[in-house]
Amino acid sequence: MNDLIQDLQSPVADAGTGFVRVGMPVSRVDGRAKVTGEARYAAEHPAHDLAYGVVVGSTIARGSIAGFRLREALAVPGVVEIITHENRPRMRSFDLFYKDMTAPAGAPFRPLYDGEIHFSGQPVALVVAETFEAARYAASLVAVDYLPQQHETNLMAHLARSHKPKPLKAGFSPPPDERGDAEAALLAAPVRIEAEYYSGVEHHNPLELFASTVIRGEDGHLTIYDKTQSSQNSRWYVSRVFGLGKDKVTVRNPYVGGAFGSGLRPQYQLPLAVMAALQLRRSVRVVLTRQQMFSLGHRPETLQRIKLGADHDGRLRAIVHEAVAETSRYEDYVEVVVNWSGQLYACDNVKLLYRLVALDQSSPMDMRAPGAAHGVHALEVAMDELAWALRLDPLELRLRNYAEQDQMKGLPFSSKALRDCYEQGARRFGWARRPLAPRSMRAGSELVGWGMATGTWDAMQMFARAGAVLHADGRLVVSSAATDIGTGTYTAMCTLAADALGLRLEQVMFQLGDSTLPVAPIEGGSSHVATVGSAVAGVCEKLRKRLFRMARRLDNSPFAKARFDEVEFAGGGLRLRRQPSVAMSVEEVMAAAGEARLEEKYLMLPKVLKQKQYLRATHSAVFCEVRVDEAFGTVRVTRVVSAVAAGRIISAKTARSQVSGAVVWGISQALHEETHADHRLGRFMNHNLAEYHVTVNADVGDIDVIFVDEDDRIVSAIGAKGVGEIGIVGVAAAVCNAIFHATGRRVRSTPMTPEKVMAPEGDVSVSAAL
Amino acid sequence: MDIPVRNEGGAGAQAAPRYPLSLRINGQPYELEVESWVTLLDLLRERLHLTGSKKGCDQGQCGACTVLVDGRRINACLSLALMQQGREVLTIEGLAEGARLHPLQRAFVAHDALQCGYCTPGQICSAVGLMNEGQARCRDDLRELMSGNVCRCGAYPQIVDAVEEVMFGSAGAEERDRPVIVGTVPA
Amino acid sequence: MTPFAYHLARDPADALAALTAPGGNTPLGAASFLAGGTNLLDLMKENVARPMRLVDLNQLALARIEETPAGGLLLGALARNADTAYHPLVRSRYPLLSAAILAGASPQIRNMASNGGNLLQRTRCYYFYDTGTPCNKRSPGSGCAARGGLTRLHAILGASEHCIATHPSDMCVALAALEAVVHLRSARGERQLAFADFHRLPGDTPQHDNTMAADELITHIELPPARYAAHSAYLKLRDRASYAFALVSVAAALALDEGGRIVSARLALGGVAHKPWRQPEAEAVLAGKPPEAAHFAAAAAVLLAGARGESVNDFKIPMARRAIVRALEVAAAGTPGPACGEEER
């Protein structure tokens, strides 16, 4: 069955890696494939009959296509076909068929379905040619006549027509009803702050360009290498859109060059490549340009208003948090922005509001810690503002409002080691030495500031299946249609399996990234390890039991009288806990029992009833140091300590990289990233990596990651929660708060670019202490 | 050299003419015929199936395509293949000696200086070029001189650790002083 | 990218002949020189540049860096930016140029980019790069979409109603301050252009970035004898710490007498105009003065006279004023050594 898909690239740890235990810092098992260039990504799989597709994007934001002038483009030697809505192959019309597993409410965009234009950059044609260069040239010759209509892309100009969103999206819950009477409590509070926070559009910009290579078999079967966070979601989408049975399409994604949410939904290069392959009856590759990736979806521009009221001792009396975000005209993209504000701190009076404005944009998309990255940011900056209003240490303010339980239903947390995060993070950072007042520290020409913030994210678990085959030679192949977008899935799963059966890491192969493998959820929401890992643990437990039973039944078995809980799996086989010299290797057991292979399957279903009795979340405390040259508003983040409580850490090295990398994301959100739209054109204009700034190496100082002790068997059977998102949450707020501490100026919009941070005219001494 | 081998279009040609090209890639000689408009990166990836060099922007703005030409790091996406006439190109595929990884490759794995891996070949080739240049003297130099390689996963501190270890033999001294604290590491 | 013929030039004469040679439907002006390719290929992929013939200059013997009889330095047009920045004579005598080059682009691009090509790099204006929008520089007469649009990166000095783009080079800012001379060659002969006259303001012909004729080739860039090695500074302000174009940059150079007074000063700004911005009047303010902040501020005021923002980029005016003062202060204190980490100090 799911023994081994031979032509699927699956990495195995280097020989000599040896025995590992869960929680050890194990080197990435896919490391060798990645440092040698052997790992092949979506655009890198060859086919002998390959044609290249290049996308033509709309230059208008709203309207329709009057017609195409294709003569010149078709005349380019090597051009095979130009596919538009006028000549595309048959595809389903009903909206429902275009809804992928994570689609929000609404009617999904249907690429090349008709001549309606919904956003600037929308694909309007696919040029297919024998070479990439010919296709690219011909694409530049495609002339499109549009019938433009007035577009609206400016959130700030259309706040008045905001609407209550339709909440139909997996993982989304609308803001809860008001708790207590927030406005009245606010009026009665002796200390109040109120402020607006703005966050601009951001684009995921994974380094790998979005691509699909559709390899057509002689029987017409399509094997598709797609850049996606779920091979099964893409397979499902292709089947439904084109009416192709499950057996006609296989989608693979063994290596994914980053995604950060942009691969949660099938992107338009996928149906376009499939269309071309169906129409031309040959293999087709479509790779988007960096510019085109700015038309895929984005973190939505969001305006928030927060009001906090507190007693003189800092106890929160009222929290009001409102957010207005943009969405497209065709879907209600929703994310949890404000709900955390009712959860993170103890407060009896909380009012939360979340509304959307529909614009002529592509639908926004989940981007690393969707909602929390800017929602918790606003709350945590507001808390810092309140702390200063109270002349109270910002960490002390958080401790005085520590939430011991769920505020809405009184549920306990499944685990919450946030206090440990605060304590260990502060100690590592040296927070106790922080002067309370801003503008207290200086180094050379720079002001120095220390800031902190809390982070939180949901601890989720989906359902998944896993399969496992143990071979007579001691090799173990475990599989599930999971994904590794750089998160360390391969490594974590191999570690779990090797530990469970006491095998050397190099004896274990984990196969993921193929839609025919046992069902796994989309990799997203920091739930993959808790979900797939629990399935892997489950299938391994079945193998352990079977091996044990086999061993016990052997003639003259040393385990004849042992109970299962008296043996352990270590050192390449099983042995008695009390007498480790009584041992048999896996190979010996298999040989003695005459078994060539043992196969098990496992379905992991979350224990929903139990889980619902708890509030399940990850937490973090972020401390950061900035140096600000206030003459110019330039900010350097010199030091970050991130203390994270995320349950049991399965793979210490890759988990640490996840958090450290997310801190870099937080720095990027704080200082660098914003996509600028020209609303006259309805178009994003800095659509490249020279003008859309992401953090580079020189921007990053020391990053210190602490995992505090937590082990949560309610969230998952393996005790893990998940680390993908938590690392970014709160980082930008800590940076903002540190900038305030350095300069005494509060920057309430991200990114905090130099012009927002620099001292106003006449308010600065330029002369540096040289 | 300027006489095309074949011109598929003629007057008003809409196909790029083809030219002979000889160069060495990873020590191996190649005698090719390429269209003028083929970049070095697309030659490697699409014609020769050497897909270790990555395309992340195709505009010289990310560094994922970094390769070494006569020992110098360049962006393969910003060079025409024809500009490499007679040159020695080294890509990530040519760095290891058989199964034996280059020290930088080993250090990248050991320090977990990668996540998704897409920028990694470019980072490593860039680091080889940086070492050849001999201009970096300290950690801050490494940060600056590795800034032509975007890592969207944010592995920068680990990348600097890996390069520092291979270059100066003292990598991540700071890191060792502050080990990872993992609450659940078994004794 | 449009198809093009490729010619590998043997020598400058061959290159010039190939540039202007008739052939097929390749009219004069539709051919282009190719050196490092770092900007041209990018522009070709974006369909901003559509040459029908490329004349590859990389075999030309113009990559040397050598001393002139007058005591200056002659930089070959094909010397790579990195080789120029790291050249011992450039480092010791023109550290300002070295610093400016190293503040630009990335190590990979500096390894490829030629000195001549650096002078010819084109603006980073979003609209110039996006063929989906009008732009007078890309498509003369189509209009300037930047005006009233996204102008954060745009000019505060010397702009016209037709174009508010800025020149993106760092190297050129230093060359302007150092009063370099550009050596040009064409079929008509050779000529030299003062750096101040090389780039131009947009006026009503923003399609022209410089005053070179279409059939000319840059052969060398000449630096006059060094006067500012001891007191110079390049200060670049940008949106991230590296690998970003300047919001504002300043090249400042001072010659001090034995008493510490300023004998002469040179100042040029990047990121603020269609060309590196220099005003001899601003430099004259400093002559004979002690290197003090008040005089620096006075020079800044003269250099920025007439500066006008497009509202979004108004911040560049105080930023430039402060940057001038800071750069002059740093220069007065002595040319900073090549930066290295605090841990090494």
Short mmCIF file of C-alpha atoms in Angstrom, two decimals, chain C residues 16-179:
data_model
loop_
_atom_site.label_atom_id
_atom_site.label_comp_id
_atom_site.label_asym_id
_atom_site.label_seq_id
_atom_site.Cartn_x
_atom_site.Cartn_y
_atom_site.Cartn_z
CA LEU C 16 31.02 51.33 -32.07
CA ALA C 17 30.67 49.97 -35.57
CA ALA C 18 28.38 47.21 -34.39
CA LEU C 19 26.26 49.65 -32.47
CA THR C 20 25.56 51.82 -35.47
CA ALA C 21 25.75 49.23 -38.23
CA PRO C 22 22.63 48.87 -40.30
CA GLY C 23 21.28 45.38 -40.64
CA GLY C 24 17.87 43.84 -40.87
CA ASN C 25 15.47 46.22 -39.27
CA THR C 26 17.83 47.19 -36.54
CA PRO C 27 17.81 50.94 -36.73
CA LEU C 28 20.31 53.13 -35.00
CA GLY C 29 19.31 53.49 -31.40
CA ALA C 30 17.70 50.12 -31.20
CA ALA C 31 21.05 48.57 -30.52
CA SER C 32 22.51 48.68 -27.07
CA PHE C 33 25.81 48.04 -25.38
CA LEU C 34 25.92 45.22 -22.87
CA ALA C 35 28.45 45.28 -20.05
CA GLY C 36 27.52 43.86 -16.63
CA GLY C 37 23.91 43.46 -17.69
CA THR C 38 22.67 43.95 -14.15
CA ASN C 39 20.26 46.71 -15.04
CA LEU C 40 19.78 46.18 -18.76
CA LEU C 41 18.66 42.56 -18.53
CA ASP C 42 16.21 43.41 -15.79
CA LEU C 43 14.77 46.21 -17.92
CA MET C 44 14.57 43.88 -20.92
CA LYS C 45 12.66 41.27 -18.92
CA GLU C 46 10.20 43.96 -17.88
CA ASN C 47 9.91 45.09 -21.51
CA VAL C 48 11.10 48.55 -20.52
CA ALA C 49 14.15 48.17 -22.77
CA ARG C 50 13.70 46.42 -26.09
CA PRO C 51 17.01 46.49 -27.93
CA MET C 52 17.13 44.56 -31.18
CA ARG C 53 20.87 44.07 -31.01
CA LEU C 54 23.18 43.75 -28.04
CA VAL C 55 26.84 44.58 -28.42
CA ASP C 56 28.72 42.77 -25.68
CA LEU C 57 31.62 44.90 -24.43
CA ASN C 58 33.06 42.44 -21.97
CA GLN C 59 36.05 41.45 -24.10
CA LEU C 60 37.20 45.06 -24.45
CA ALA C 61 40.46 45.94 -22.72
CA LEU C 62 38.83 48.61 -20.59
CA ALA C 63 38.88 46.93 -17.22
CA ARG C 64 42.10 48.39 -15.85
CA ILE C 65 42.50 50.84 -13.01
CA GLU C 66 45.68 52.90 -13.40
CA GLU C 67 47.29 56.12 -12.29
CA THR C 68 47.28 59.12 -14.56
CA PRO C 69 50.35 61.25 -15.17
CA ALA C 70 48.58 64.08 -13.37
CA GLY C 71 48.39 61.97 -10.23
CA GLY C 72 44.79 60.97 -10.56
CA LEU C 73 43.25 57.61 -11.32
CA LEU C 74 41.77 56.26 -14.51
CA LEU C 75 38.98 53.76 -13.91
CA GLY C 76 38.26 51.52 -16.87
CA ALA C 77 34.61 51.58 -17.85
CA LEU C 78 34.57 47.79 -17.72
CA ALA C 79 36.25 47.47 -14.36
CA ARG C 80 33.70 45.88 -12.07
CA ASN C 81 32.23 47.88 -9.24
CA ALA C 82 33.63 45.45 -6.67
CA ASP C 83 37.13 45.52 -8.13
CA THR C 84 37.00 49.29 -8.13
CA ALA C 85 35.79 49.55 -4.54
CA TYR C 86 38.39 47.10 -3.25
CA HIS C 87 41.27 48.43 -5.37
CA PRO C 88 44.13 49.49 -3.04
CA LEU C 89 44.56 52.87 -4.77
CA VAL C 90 40.86 53.59 -4.65
CA ARG C 91 40.68 52.58 -1.03
CA SER C 92 43.64 54.67 0.04
CA ARG C 93 43.10 57.75 -2.09
CA TYR C 94 39.36 57.79 -2.75
CA PRO C 95 37.78 56.05 0.24
CA LEU C 96 34.62 58.04 -0.46
CA LEU C 97 34.21 56.25 -3.77
CA SER C 98 34.95 52.91 -2.21
CA ALA C 99 32.38 53.49 0.52
CA ALA C 100 29.73 54.66 -1.92
CA ILE C 101 30.13 51.65 -4.19
CA LEU C 102 30.00 49.26 -1.25
CA ALA C 103 26.82 50.93 -0.02
CA GLY C 104 25.07 49.98 -3.25
CA ALA C 105 23.39 46.81 -4.47
CA SER C 106 24.75 43.44 -3.33
CA PRO C 107 28.14 41.74 -3.54
CA GLN C 108 26.93 39.66 -6.48
CA ILE C 109 25.74 42.68 -8.42
CA ARG C 110 28.89 44.62 -7.61
CA ASN C 111 30.88 41.70 -9.02
CA MET C 112 28.99 41.97 -12.30
CA ALA C 113 28.21 45.65 -12.69
CA SER C 114 30.67 47.74 -14.65
CA ASN C 115 31.73 51.27 -13.82
CA GLY C 116 30.38 52.56 -17.11
CA GLY C 117 27.11 50.75 -16.60
CA ASN C 118 26.74 52.21 -13.14
CA LEU C 119 26.59 55.67 -14.69
CA LEU C 120 23.86 54.48 -17.03
CA GLN C 121 21.59 52.70 -14.58
CA ARG C 122 18.03 53.86 -14.75
CA THR C 123 15.60 55.14 -12.18
CA ARG C 124 13.74 52.90 -9.74
CA CYS C 125 10.48 54.85 -10.18
CA TYR C 126 7.69 52.24 -9.87
CA TYR C 127 5.89 53.65 -12.87
CA PHE C 128 8.94 53.58 -15.12
CA TYR C 129 9.25 49.86 -14.40
CA ASP C 130 5.59 48.94 -14.83
CA THR C 131 4.56 48.94 -18.48
CA GLY C 132 0.96 48.84 -17.33
CA THR C 133 1.20 52.54 -16.43
CA PRO C 134 2.08 55.76 -18.28
CA CYS C 135 5.61 57.16 -17.97
CA ASN C 136 7.30 59.93 -19.91
CA LYS C 137 10.72 58.46 -19.36
CA ARG C 138 9.79 55.05 -20.71
CA SER C 139 7.28 56.17 -23.26
CA PRO C 140 7.71 59.87 -24.06
CA GLY C 141 4.49 61.81 -24.11
CA SER C 142 2.44 59.19 -22.26
CA GLY C 143 2.37 61.26 -19.07
CA CYS C 144 3.85 60.98 -15.61
CA ALA C 145 1.88 58.63 -13.41
CA ALA C 146 4.15 59.25 -10.46
CA ARG C 147 2.91 62.80 -9.97
CA GLY C 148 0.02 62.53 -7.58
CA GLY C 149 0.78 58.87 -7.07
CA LEU C 150 3.29 57.01 -4.96
CA THR C 151 6.12 59.50 -4.60
CA ARG C 152 7.94 58.35 -1.52
CA LEU C 153 11.10 57.64 -3.50
CA HIS C 154 10.88 60.64 -5.76
CA ALA C 155 12.75 63.86 -6.33
CA ILE C 156 12.71 66.93 -4.13
CA LEU C 157 15.08 68.91 -6.32
CA GLY C 158 15.28 69.66 -10.02
CA ALA C 159 12.13 67.81 -11.01
CA SER C 160 9.85 68.86 -13.84
CA GLU C 161 6.17 68.45 -14.50
CA HIS C 162 7.12 65.65 -16.89
CA CYS C 163 9.21 63.59 -14.53
CA ILE C 164 10.01 63.41 -10.82
CA ALA C 165 12.25 60.35 -10.96
CA THR C 166 15.55 60.09 -9.12
CA HIS C 167 18.89 58.66 -10.18
CA PRO C 168 19.50 55.52 -8.12
CA SER C 169 23.29 55.23 -8.15
CA ASP C 170 25.47 55.50 -5.05
CA MET C 171 28.74 55.42 -6.96
CA CYS C 172 27.72 58.42 -9.02
CA VAL C 173 27.12 60.50 -5.91
CA ALA C 174 30.73 60.00 -4.90
CA LEU C 175 31.95 60.59 -8.45
CA ALA C 176 30.03 63.88 -8.50
CA ALA C 177 31.64 64.99 -5.26
CA LEU C 178 35.06 63.93 -6.48
CA GLU C 179 34.58 65.85 -9.75
#
